Each structure stands twice: as structure tokens, then as C-alpha cells.
Amino acid sequence: MKKSFRNLFFTVSFFMIFQSAFSQVLNNSQIISSDHWIYDSLYKLGKETKTLGFYENTMLSVGELKFYFEKIDEEKLSSSGKAVYKQVKDFLYSDSNLLPYIPFLLKDDAFKLSLNIIANPELYYKSNEDIDWSFRYCYKDNFLSLPVVLGVSDYFTIGTTPVFAKSNLGQQANDNFTNLPYKEDDFEFNFIKFSYGSAGLCFNNWGINLNINRQGLSIGNTKLGSIFYNKTFETDAYGQLNLYSKCFKYSGDIVQVDYSKYLFLHQIEFMFFNNFKLCALEGSQLCQPAELRFSIPFMFMHQFAAWDDYCRSTDVTPYAEENFCAYFGVLWEWAPIKNTRFYLIYAQNEMQTKSERNSFIGGLYPDSFGYQVGTDISLPAIFDGYWNIAVEGVYASPYLYIKHTPKASLYRVRNDNLSPDKINTWVGFPFGPDCIAGHLSFGYEKPGKWKATLGYNLIAKGQNDFSIFNETSKTNPDKDRGDYDGSEDYYSYYPPVAFNLGTKDHDQAQADALNMLPSGIIQYSHQIIVNGGYTFNKHLSLNGQALFSIVKNAKHVEGNSQNGVELSFSLTYNLF
């Protein structure tokens, strides 16, 4: 008996070491995280063949990625494209199952298992304490990750990635120099951020996938972060249904932002020809127990007029719409020229009609919207590489994502259980509302080997940010519009609320609502970025970045000019 168990142990150990070293994919229902290189590689192949796919809404299953990959004609690719094509094919059609050849345990290869250990030590340096770090938790990845994936044939998968990581508080400290936690309040309590269950089927002309995940959803492939829904948005969970074909896709998401806030999203995409894609998105955020009606596919949720259902009279509360937020977006992609992609993303959570704008109270509601436009070019070059060029512009109005109360706004705040820190994230653009930003970059990349990029960011940031949710005041009894509690502090940052409280008169509130430029003292940040990376083999890679910042009106203080250098370096080792 002991000999049998010993043989089994050595058999399993051998295949864990040997097979994982040469493969990465377990089965078709496995979910690939938003940070994976596969998405950018598919975009490169799509641009070169003028063939778009529905892969801007990440994370996606392996089966769906294969479905889009098989649309690409390898014969139309350059030598650089064929090298990327081979890299993608080798990844998607690999097999990382650790238990394929143990017939006395699993005769039909029904159960599959994949394990890995990823070490990613990082070093940092920042010359000026008055300039924030350019990243939150880490430059590239957490210090240690332990991904585990378990599959049942091709149709069901569960996966999780526990991490040993540094907390936001430790990472943002001015004297921080590494992502290795070494102090008591350095340790990240939220140590599982990528964990999912997935089920799906894929056929010749269509496929379906249903998955539930922790966080990391992203809608839109951009350079500065998606203005509609970005992967940096922290959530407790989200469930997603993807139904896709060659020319049409539907995605439905139920996002649990926290224990009392749910965001329902519906996304419908059409592919007109192979190189033109149009997508409409609608969302409803509810700060109440979840409702079934918002999860109906192909339902125009705006017709429910849910803001009325959760609205209270301004005689009782100055907020009115304090538990609901409507959300709408458009995404457009076009590849009219070989090796080039144009894109546009639009997001809004408040837009007044002409009659509403001309009404006494409706005129106090700020139009809350944002645009993101850009183009990226990948030109095949010598040594089977690419010249990459990207230009992007972003406009976010002063009250994008912001509603009458913090809980109704499109953001999340969570407490760190091991420190007094509070972590805030917007649903979309990482720099938040009240912002105008631009990006320009140029670089060379030999996929799978090395890359180098020179970039420039300009960020003009107004004063409406997370700190706006700290703005409270008591009612002005001589000017308020209701029977409010004079001893209570109310959120007073939103123009119609300020008018109801009597802290602003009608003209002041209306002027605030009509302003579409960054508000208050504008902070101007110029960032010159040089970054690069080198991959030695399947196990080891190096990445580094040097960032030089010039900040005018730093921290929104008039005349406060700061400049400094930030250096980041990472070494990534995949055991398998």
C-alpha cells in the first residue's frame, strides 16, 4: 500500500513539474485575467488583418478567445504577425493539466488541475515626497502569487490566486522601496482578488460562457484606463453572461460593488463588416437589495424610471435621488487601415434634456459625461518586431460618476482591516472625474522577447475627487427648501443639494452645474515615461520604468510647483 502511494506521489509530482513548465492553458472555460498579454496580441493580429473581435470586454474564457483567434487569416500576416500568431496559438492550444496520464485514477481525463508559483520582487525609488506614486499596489504584480485552477473537462472551471502582497497604505508610503511587506500594517488583508467559477460551451458559429468573479472586469482597450469601466475598480463580486457569435455579442453583468450596492450592466455589440464594431452599454446602480427586473437581457432599464422609485421628497431630504444612479455608454472601434485601430468610448450618468435644463430645479443638475478617443498603430518591423504608436485623449466632466450622495455615486470605498487606511476606486477612469488628459507613446517591441517605449502623459485635474465626499454642512434655516434636521451634517457638494440646503443660492448652484471645465485650482501634471522589459525564457523576465514628473499647482495649491523622478524595477519568476 505504501509503495502504491509513493508511486502515485512521484507520478503526480513528475507531471506537475514537467507539464506545467511547457504549457499554460487548462481548458476552454478557464478565465484569462485582464492584464494578460493575449489581449494586446489579438489586437495586433486584428489590426494587421483588419479583423476586429469582441475582446475589449475582459476577462474572457479561453474558448471565446479561441473563437476570435480562428477568424484571423494567418496568410495575410507579415513575418512579425506570424510570430505573434504562433505565440498566441501555442498559448491557447497548450495543456497545463497536471493529471492527464494516471488511468487508474482518471480514465477519461475528466478532472484537470493546474498550479503555479509566481515570484515578483520589485524595487522603487521616488525623489520627491510631494508627488504621489504613479501606481497603487505595485508596478507590475504582487510579491508572490499562487494561481490554482481546477477544471472538469472543457466545460467547468474554478480558479483562484492567493497573493502575498503589500497593502495600499504600505505601498503609498513616501519611503516605500519594495512590494515586499515588512512592517505590521504592510500586509494586504484582501489577499484574494482574482477568484472565479466558469462554465461554457463553444461551437463553430457561436458560444456561451457564464462566470462569477471577484474583480478585474474591464470594458475597453485603452492606454490610460477605460472611462466606462476599468479593471482598477474594486468590487466584492460580479456575475457575467457572455453570448457571442461572429457578428453579434451580448454581455450581462451583475456587479456587487459592496454589501449594499449593486450595478447592473447590459452590453450589446454589433460587428459591421470585419473591421467596424459598435457597442451600446446601459447600467443601473442600486443602493438597495438587488432587484430581478434589472437583470432582464435586452431590457432598456431606463424605462423603469427607477430614480422615481427610490426618490424621496425634498421636503424630507435634500438629496432626492440618494439610492440610484443610471449609467450609459457607447463604444466604437474601426480598423479602416492596415495595422491601425481607432476607438471611442463615451460614458454618462446624468444628462439633462432641453426642457429639464430650462426648468427651475432641473437646471441645477450637472451634465455628467466623458469621452475617450484614440488610435494605436502597430507597424511590422525588422527582427519580427513592431513599431508601436499610440495617441489618446480623455475628457471627464466635473461630475462624471458623482451623484447626490457618496453611496449613489459610481465609486467604492473599503476599509483595510489591518490598518486605518481607506481604499477608494472609481468605476471607470483611474484619474476620476473633473479631468482632461492626453497620452502619446512610441516604442519598439519584439513580442515575447523585449520591448522599449517612450511616453508622455498630460493630466489637467480639477478639485472634484474622492475628497468631495467629505464636504458636509448644516442646513441654512433661512434659505433651505424643506423641514431638515438643523443639527445634522448633510453632504453639500452636489449643486441641487446645496441649493436645497440653502448653502448656495440658485445662481451659484446653476453656475456650478453648467461649468464643464476642470473646477477650482487645476493641477497640471506632465509625465515623461521610459519603460522596457526583457524576457529571458518562459520562467524569467525583467521590467523597469523611469518616470519624470513636472507638477504645477501640486495638491491644488496655487503656485506650488514640484518635480521629481520615480524609478521602478521588477523581476518576475514563474516556477512552472
PDB file of C-alpha atoms in Angstrom, residues 17-234:
ATOM      1  CA  ILE A  17       6.910  19.789 -12.902  1.00  0.00           C
ATOM      2  CA  PHE A  18       7.226  18.614 -16.486  1.00  0.00           C
ATOM      3  CA  GLN A  19       3.881  19.596 -17.992  1.00  0.00           C
ATOM      4  CA  SER A  20       3.418  22.974 -16.327  1.00  0.00           C
ATOM      5  CA  ALA A  21       6.843  24.055 -17.491  1.00  0.00           C
ATOM      6  CA  PHE A  22       5.726  23.990 -21.112  1.00  0.00           C
ATOM      7  CA  SER A  23       2.037  24.987 -21.063  1.00  0.00           C
ATOM      8  CA  GLN A  24      -0.366  27.473 -19.543  1.00  0.00           C
ATOM      9  CA  VAL A  25      -3.984  26.764 -20.530  1.00  0.00           C
ATOM     10  CA  LEU A  26      -6.120  24.175 -18.746  1.00  0.00           C
ATOM     11  CA  ASN A  27      -9.412  24.080 -20.714  1.00  0.00           C
ATOM     12  CA  ASN A  28     -11.855  26.186 -22.722  1.00  0.00           C
ATOM     13  CA  SER A  29     -13.802  27.549 -19.740  1.00  0.00           C
ATOM     14  CA  GLN A  30     -10.712  28.892 -17.983  1.00  0.00           C
ATOM     15  CA  ILE A  31     -10.825  32.676 -17.455  1.00  0.00           C
ATOM     16  CA  ILE A  32      -7.835  34.787 -18.534  1.00  0.00           C
ATOM     17  CA  SER A  33      -7.201  37.913 -16.437  1.00  0.00           C
ATOM     18  CA  SER A  34      -7.423  41.412 -17.924  1.00  0.00           C
ATOM     19  CA  ASP A  35      -3.669  42.003 -17.511  1.00  0.00           C
ATOM     20  CA  HIS A  36      -2.676  39.085 -19.737  1.00  0.00           C
ATOM     21  CA  TRP A  37      -0.624  39.755 -22.875  1.00  0.00           C
ATOM     22  CA  ILE A  38      -3.045  37.687 -25.005  1.00  0.00           C
ATOM     23  CA  TYR A  39      -5.481  40.615 -25.435  1.00  0.00           C
ATOM     24  CA  ASP A  40      -2.922  43.041 -26.855  1.00  0.00           C
ATOM     25  CA  SER A  41      -1.596  40.284 -29.121  1.00  0.00           C
ATOM     26  CA  LEU A  42      -5.071  39.625 -30.543  1.00  0.00           C
ATOM     27  CA  TYR A  43      -5.464  43.348 -31.194  1.00  0.00           C
ATOM     28  CA  LYS A  44      -2.132  43.361 -33.072  1.00  0.00           C
ATOM     29  CA  LEU A  45      -3.254  40.477 -35.283  1.00  0.00           C
ATOM     30  CA  GLY A  46      -6.650  42.085 -35.792  1.00  0.00           C
ATOM     31  CA  LYS A  47      -5.163  45.409 -36.850  1.00  0.00           C
ATOM     32  CA  GLU A  48      -2.817  43.761 -39.326  1.00  0.00           C
ATOM     33  CA  THR A  49      -5.649  41.791 -40.982  1.00  0.00           C
ATOM     34  CA  LYS A  50      -8.324  44.489 -40.403  1.00  0.00           C
ATOM     35  CA  THR A  51     -10.303  41.913 -38.395  1.00  0.00           C
ATOM     36  CA  LEU A  52     -11.779  43.048 -35.075  1.00  0.00           C
ATOM     37  CA  GLY A  53     -13.186  40.807 -32.362  1.00  0.00           C
ATOM     38  CA  PHE A  54     -15.341  41.207 -29.252  1.00  0.00           C
ATOM     39  CA  TYR A  55     -12.412  41.081 -26.850  1.00  0.00           C
ATOM     40  CA  GLU A  56     -12.483  44.578 -25.370  1.00  0.00           C
ATOM     41  CA  ASN A  57     -14.752  43.316 -22.551  1.00  0.00           C
ATOM     42  CA  THR A  58     -12.292  41.383 -20.414  1.00  0.00           C
ATOM     43  CA  MET A  59     -11.867  38.966 -18.643  1.00  0.00           C
ATOM     44  CA  LEU A  60     -12.775  36.275 -21.182  1.00  0.00           C
ATOM     45  CA  SER A  61     -12.750  32.496 -21.360  1.00  0.00           C
ATOM     46  CA  VAL A  62     -10.187  30.546 -23.373  1.00  0.00           C
ATOM     47  CA  GLY A  63     -12.992  29.183 -25.554  1.00  0.00           C
ATOM     48  CA  GLU A  64     -14.150  32.668 -26.526  1.00  0.00           C
ATOM     49  CA  LEU A  65     -10.594  33.802 -27.227  1.00  0.00           C
ATOM     50  CA  LYS A  66     -10.107  30.770 -29.499  1.00  0.00           C
ATOM     51  CA  PHE A  67     -13.333  31.662 -31.300  1.00  0.00           C
ATOM     52  CA  TYR A  68     -11.994  35.136 -32.210  1.00  0.00           C
ATOM     53  CA  PHE A  69      -8.480  33.874 -32.914  1.00  0.00           C
ATOM     54  CA  GLU A  70      -9.773  31.439 -35.533  1.00  0.00           C
ATOM     55  CA  LYS A  71     -11.186  34.363 -37.557  1.00  0.00           C
ATOM     56  CA  ILE A  72      -7.674  35.624 -38.263  1.00  0.00           C
ATOM     57  CA  ASP A  73      -6.181  34.610 -41.597  1.00  0.00           C
ATOM     58  CA  GLU A  74      -2.545  33.657 -41.000  1.00  0.00           C
ATOM     59  CA  GLU A  75      -1.725  34.040 -44.697  1.00  0.00           C
ATOM     60  CA  LYS A  76      -2.414  37.795 -44.515  1.00  0.00           C
ATOM     61  CA  LEU A  77       0.147  38.333 -41.761  1.00  0.00           C
ATOM     62  CA  SER A  78       3.664  39.685 -42.050  1.00  0.00           C
ATOM     63  CA  SER A  79       6.583  37.750 -40.602  1.00  0.00           C
ATOM     64  CA  SER A  80       6.121  39.769 -37.386  1.00  0.00           C
ATOM     65  CA  GLY A  81       2.430  38.891 -37.345  1.00  0.00           C
ATOM     66  CA  LYS A  82       3.140  35.222 -37.936  1.00  0.00           C
ATOM     67  CA  ALA A  83       5.491  35.206 -34.956  1.00  0.00           C
ATOM     68  CA  VAL A  84       2.722  36.678 -32.768  1.00  0.00           C
ATOM     69  CA  TYR A  85       0.204  34.267 -34.311  1.00  0.00           C
ATOM     70  CA  LYS A  86       2.392  31.320 -33.312  1.00  0.00           C
ATOM     71  CA  GLN A  87       2.836  32.702 -29.798  1.00  0.00           C
ATOM     72  CA  VAL A  88      -0.934  33.076 -29.361  1.00  0.00           C
ATOM     73  CA  LYS A  89      -1.646  29.657 -30.855  1.00  0.00           C
ATOM     74  CA  ASP A  90       0.931  27.973 -28.638  1.00  0.00           C
ATOM     75  CA  PHE A  91      -0.692  29.550 -25.604  1.00  0.00           C
ATOM     76  CA  LEU A  92      -4.358  28.930 -26.448  1.00  0.00           C
ATOM     77  CA  TYR A  93      -3.871  25.338 -27.555  1.00  0.00           C
ATOM     78  CA  SER A  94      -1.474  24.272 -24.816  1.00  0.00           C
ATOM     79  CA  ASP A  95      -2.420  21.914 -21.994  1.00  0.00           C
ATOM     80  CA  SER A  96      -1.336  22.595 -18.419  1.00  0.00           C
ATOM     81  CA  ASN A  97      -3.249  19.689 -16.895  1.00  0.00           C
ATOM     82  CA  LEU A  98      -1.133  18.067 -14.192  1.00  0.00           C
ATOM     83  CA  LEU A  99      -3.063  14.777 -14.123  1.00  0.00           C
ATOM     84  CA  PRO A 100      -3.517  13.502 -17.707  1.00  0.00           C
ATOM     85  CA  TYR A 101      -1.762  10.175 -17.560  1.00  0.00           C
ATOM     86  CA  ILE A 102      -2.993   8.419 -14.419  1.00  0.00           C
ATOM     87  CA  PRO A 103      -5.530   5.974 -15.854  1.00  0.00           C
ATOM     88  CA  PHE A 104      -6.217   4.170 -12.599  1.00  0.00           C
ATOM     89  CA  LEU A 105      -7.434   7.497 -11.148  1.00  0.00           C
ATOM     90  CA  LEU A 106      -8.967   9.411 -14.080  1.00  0.00           C
ATOM     91  CA  LYS A 107      -9.689   7.219 -17.053  1.00  0.00           C
ATOM     92  CA  ASP A 108     -11.421   9.850 -19.168  1.00  0.00           C
ATOM     93  CA  ASP A 109      -9.329  12.876 -18.177  1.00  0.00           C
ATOM     94  CA  ALA A 110     -12.446  14.468 -16.705  1.00  0.00           C
ATOM     95  CA  PHE A 111     -10.763  16.399 -13.898  1.00  0.00           C
ATOM     96  CA  LYS A 112      -7.891  18.772 -14.619  1.00  0.00           C
ATOM     97  CA  LEU A 113      -5.542  20.660 -12.336  1.00  0.00           C
ATOM     98  CA  SER A 114      -3.038  23.456 -12.860  1.00  0.00           C
ATOM     99  CA  LEU A 115      -0.736  25.054 -10.283  1.00  0.00           C
ATOM    100  CA  ASN A 116       1.958  27.689 -10.356  1.00  0.00           C
ATOM    101  CA  ILE A 117       4.077  29.858  -8.095  1.00  0.00           C
ATOM    102  CA  ILE A 118       4.953  33.347  -9.326  1.00  0.00           C
ATOM    103  CA  ALA A 119       7.523  35.463  -7.505  1.00  0.00           C
ATOM    104  CA  ASN A 120       7.707  39.143  -8.436  1.00  0.00           C
ATOM    105  CA  PRO A 121      10.019  41.187  -6.207  1.00  0.00           C
ATOM    106  CA  GLU A 122      10.054  44.898  -7.035  1.00  0.00           C
ATOM    107  CA  LEU A 123      12.230  47.881  -6.067  1.00  0.00           C
ATOM    108  CA  TYR A 124      11.196  51.558  -6.116  1.00  0.00           C
ATOM    109  CA  TYR A 125      12.678  54.981  -5.687  1.00  0.00           C
ATOM    110  CA  LYS A 126      10.968  58.379  -5.545  1.00  0.00           C
ATOM    111  CA  SER A 127      12.890  61.651  -5.268  1.00  0.00           C
ATOM    112  CA  ASN A 128      10.038  63.969  -4.210  1.00  0.00           C
ATOM    113  CA  GLU A 129       7.658  63.190  -1.347  1.00  0.00           C
ATOM    114  CA  ASP A 130       5.156  65.798  -2.557  1.00  0.00           C
ATOM    115  CA  ILE A 131       4.423  63.789  -5.733  1.00  0.00           C
ATOM    116  CA  ASP A 132       2.305  60.644  -5.389  1.00  0.00           C
ATOM    117  CA  TRP A 133       3.413  57.275  -6.701  1.00  0.00           C
ATOM    118  CA  SER A 134       2.188  56.575 -10.238  1.00  0.00           C
ATOM    119  CA  PHE A 135       0.737  53.190  -9.222  1.00  0.00           C
ATOM    120  CA  ARG A 136      -1.288  51.842  -6.332  1.00  0.00           C
ATOM    121  CA  TYR A 137      -0.492  48.305  -5.168  1.00  0.00           C
ATOM    122  CA  CYS A 138       2.553  47.545  -7.296  1.00  0.00           C
ATOM    123  CA  TYR A 139       4.366  48.391 -10.507  1.00  0.00           C
ATOM    124  CA  LYS A 140       3.823  45.033 -12.237  1.00  0.00           C
ATOM    125  CA  ASP A 141       2.475  42.442  -9.799  1.00  0.00           C
ATOM    126  CA  ASN A 142       2.256  41.358  -6.167  1.00  0.00           C
ATOM    127  CA  PHE A 143       5.309  39.963  -4.421  1.00  0.00           C
ATOM    128  CA  LEU A 144       4.088  36.347  -4.519  1.00  0.00           C
ATOM    129  CA  SER A 145       1.126  34.722  -6.328  1.00  0.00           C
ATOM    130  CA  LEU A 146      -0.123  31.136  -6.145  1.00  0.00           C
ATOM    131  CA  PRO A 147      -2.591  30.512  -9.008  1.00  0.00           C
ATOM    132  CA  VAL A 148      -4.638  27.307  -8.754  1.00  0.00           C
ATOM    133  CA  VAL A 149      -7.078  26.163 -11.467  1.00  0.00           C
ATOM    134  CA  LEU A 150      -9.346  23.111 -11.324  1.00  0.00           C
ATOM    135  CA  GLY A 151     -11.391  22.065 -14.369  1.00  0.00           C
ATOM    136  CA  VAL A 152     -13.975  19.454 -15.267  1.00  0.00           C
ATOM    137  CA  SER A 153     -13.429  18.520 -18.908  1.00  0.00           C
ATOM    138  CA  ASP A 154     -13.743  21.625 -21.122  1.00  0.00           C
ATOM    139  CA  TYR A 155     -16.961  22.916 -19.617  1.00  0.00           C
ATOM    140  CA  PHE A 156     -16.441  23.879 -15.949  1.00  0.00           C
ATOM    141  CA  THR A 157     -13.550  25.634 -14.213  1.00  0.00           C
ATOM    142  CA  ILE A 158     -12.832  27.183 -10.834  1.00  0.00           C
ATOM    143  CA  GLY A 159      -9.704  29.189 -10.200  1.00  0.00           C
ATOM    144  CA  THR A 160      -8.155  31.336  -7.503  1.00  0.00           C
ATOM    145  CA  THR A 161      -4.918  33.256  -6.976  1.00  0.00           C
ATOM    146  CA  PRO A 162      -3.980  33.931  -3.352  1.00  0.00           C
ATOM    147  CA  VAL A 163      -1.257  36.560  -3.074  1.00  0.00           C
ATOM    148  CA  PHE A 164       1.318  37.616  -0.518  1.00  0.00           C
ATOM    149  CA  ALA A 165       1.236  41.358  -1.057  1.00  0.00           C
ATOM    150  CA  LYS A 166       1.757  44.776   0.427  1.00  0.00           C
ATOM    151  CA  SER A 167      -1.251  46.860   1.433  1.00  0.00           C
ATOM    152  CA  ASN A 168      -2.226  50.133  -0.190  1.00  0.00           C
ATOM    153  CA  LEU A 169      -1.093  52.045   2.913  1.00  0.00           C
ATOM    154  CA  GLY A 170       2.373  50.485   2.843  1.00  0.00           C
ATOM    155  CA  GLN A 171       2.704  50.829  -0.912  1.00  0.00           C
ATOM    156  CA  GLN A 172       1.791  54.528  -0.934  1.00  0.00           C
ATOM    157  CA  ALA A 173       4.228  55.486   1.832  1.00  0.00           C
ATOM    158  CA  ASN A 174       6.746  58.014   0.554  1.00  0.00           C
ATOM    159  CA  ASP A 175       9.668  55.993   1.888  1.00  0.00           C
ATOM    160  CA  ASN A 176       8.476  52.703   0.395  1.00  0.00           C
ATOM    161  CA  PHE A 177      11.117  50.940  -1.679  1.00  0.00           C
ATOM    162  CA  THR A 178       9.689  47.458  -2.334  1.00  0.00           C
ATOM    163  CA  ASN A 179       6.467  45.459  -2.737  1.00  0.00           C
ATOM    164  CA  LEU A 180       7.642  43.034  -0.047  1.00  0.00           C
ATOM    165  CA  PRO A 181       5.606  43.610   3.142  1.00  0.00           C
ATOM    166  CA  TYR A 182       7.975  44.017   6.072  1.00  0.00           C
ATOM    167  CA  LYS A 183       6.021  46.033   8.662  1.00  0.00           C
ATOM    168  CA  GLU A 184       2.920  45.187  10.700  1.00  0.00           C
ATOM    169  CA  ASP A 185       0.498  47.328   8.690  1.00  0.00           C
ATOM    170  CA  ASP A 186       2.125  46.420   5.362  1.00  0.00           C
ATOM    171  CA  PHE A 187       0.298  43.143   4.847  1.00  0.00           C
ATOM    172  CA  GLU A 188      -2.635  43.081   2.424  1.00  0.00           C
ATOM    173  CA  PHE A 189      -5.715  41.710   4.177  1.00  0.00           C
ATOM    174  CA  ASN A 190      -7.583  41.442   0.870  1.00  0.00           C
ATOM    175  CA  PHE A 191      -5.240  38.674  -0.312  1.00  0.00           C
ATOM    176  CA  ILE A 192      -7.524  37.023  -2.913  1.00  0.00           C
ATOM    177  CA  LYS A 193      -8.558  39.432  -5.670  1.00  0.00           C
ATOM    178  CA  PHE A 194      -8.736  37.029  -8.615  1.00  0.00           C
ATOM    179  CA  SER A 195     -11.062  34.093  -7.930  1.00  0.00           C
ATOM    180  CA  TYR A 196     -13.736  32.719 -10.237  1.00  0.00           C
ATOM    181  CA  GLY A 197     -16.057  29.963 -11.344  1.00  0.00           C
ATOM    182  CA  SER A 198     -16.801  29.496 -15.048  1.00  0.00           C
ATOM    183  CA  ALA A 199     -18.962  27.322 -17.284  1.00  0.00           C
ATOM    184  CA  GLY A 200     -19.241  27.494 -21.053  1.00  0.00           C
ATOM    185  CA  LEU A 201     -19.761  25.887 -24.435  1.00  0.00           C
ATOM    186  CA  CYS A 202     -18.307  26.903 -27.789  1.00  0.00           C
ATOM    187  CA  PHE A 203     -19.463  25.809 -31.247  1.00  0.00           C
ATOM    188  CA  ASN A 204     -18.500  26.664 -34.821  1.00  0.00           C
ATOM    189  CA  ASN A 205     -20.647  29.784 -35.114  1.00  0.00           C
ATOM    190  CA  TRP A 206     -21.470  30.798 -31.543  1.00  0.00           C
ATOM    191  CA  GLY A 207     -20.650  30.246 -27.912  1.00  0.00           C
ATOM    192  CA  ILE A 208     -21.792  30.963 -24.375  1.00  0.00           C
ATOM    193  CA  ASN A 209     -19.998  31.487 -21.085  1.00  0.00           C
ATOM    194  CA  LEU A 210     -21.278  32.143 -17.570  1.00  0.00           C
ATOM    195  CA  ASN A 211     -18.796  33.141 -14.895  1.00  0.00           C
ATOM    196  CA  ILE A 212     -18.632  34.684 -11.456  1.00  0.00           C
ATOM    197  CA  ASN A 213     -15.512  36.573 -10.412  1.00  0.00           C
ATOM    198  CA  ARG A 214     -14.153  38.772  -7.647  1.00  0.00           C
ATOM    199  CA  GLN A 215     -12.999  41.846  -9.584  1.00  0.00           C
ATOM    200  CA  GLY A 216     -10.925  42.887 -12.588  1.00  0.00           C
ATOM    201  CA  LEU A 217     -13.647  43.457 -15.203  1.00  0.00           C
ATOM    202  CA  SER A 218     -12.625  45.933 -17.909  1.00  0.00           C
ATOM    203  CA  ILE A 219     -14.583  47.371 -20.845  1.00  0.00           C
ATOM    204  CA  GLY A 220     -12.415  48.991 -23.494  1.00  0.00           C
ATOM    205  CA  ASN A 221      -8.788  48.584 -24.563  1.00  0.00           C
ATOM    206  CA  THR A 222      -7.149  51.930 -23.790  1.00  0.00           C
ATOM    207  CA  LYS A 223      -3.830  53.432 -22.672  1.00  0.00           C
ATOM    208  CA  LEU A 224      -4.835  55.496 -19.633  1.00  0.00           C
ATOM    209  CA  GLY A 225      -7.634  53.243 -18.366  1.00  0.00           C
ATOM    210  CA  SER A 226     -11.215  52.872 -19.608  1.00  0.00           C
ATOM    211  CA  ILE A 227     -13.532  55.783 -18.901  1.00  0.00           C
ATOM    212  CA  PHE A 228     -16.576  53.486 -18.730  1.00  0.00           C
ATOM    213  CA  TYR A 229     -15.417  50.535 -16.600  1.00  0.00           C
ATOM    214  CA  ASN A 230     -11.778  49.963 -15.688  1.00  0.00           C
ATOM    215  CA  LYS A 231     -10.056  46.931 -14.178  1.00  0.00           C
ATOM    216  CA  THR A 232      -8.887  49.052 -11.225  1.00  0.00           C
ATOM    217  CA  PHE A 233     -12.467  49.240  -9.866  1.00  0.00           C
ATOM    218  CA  GLU A 234     -12.606  47.119  -6.716  1.00  0.00           C
TER     219      GLU A 234
END
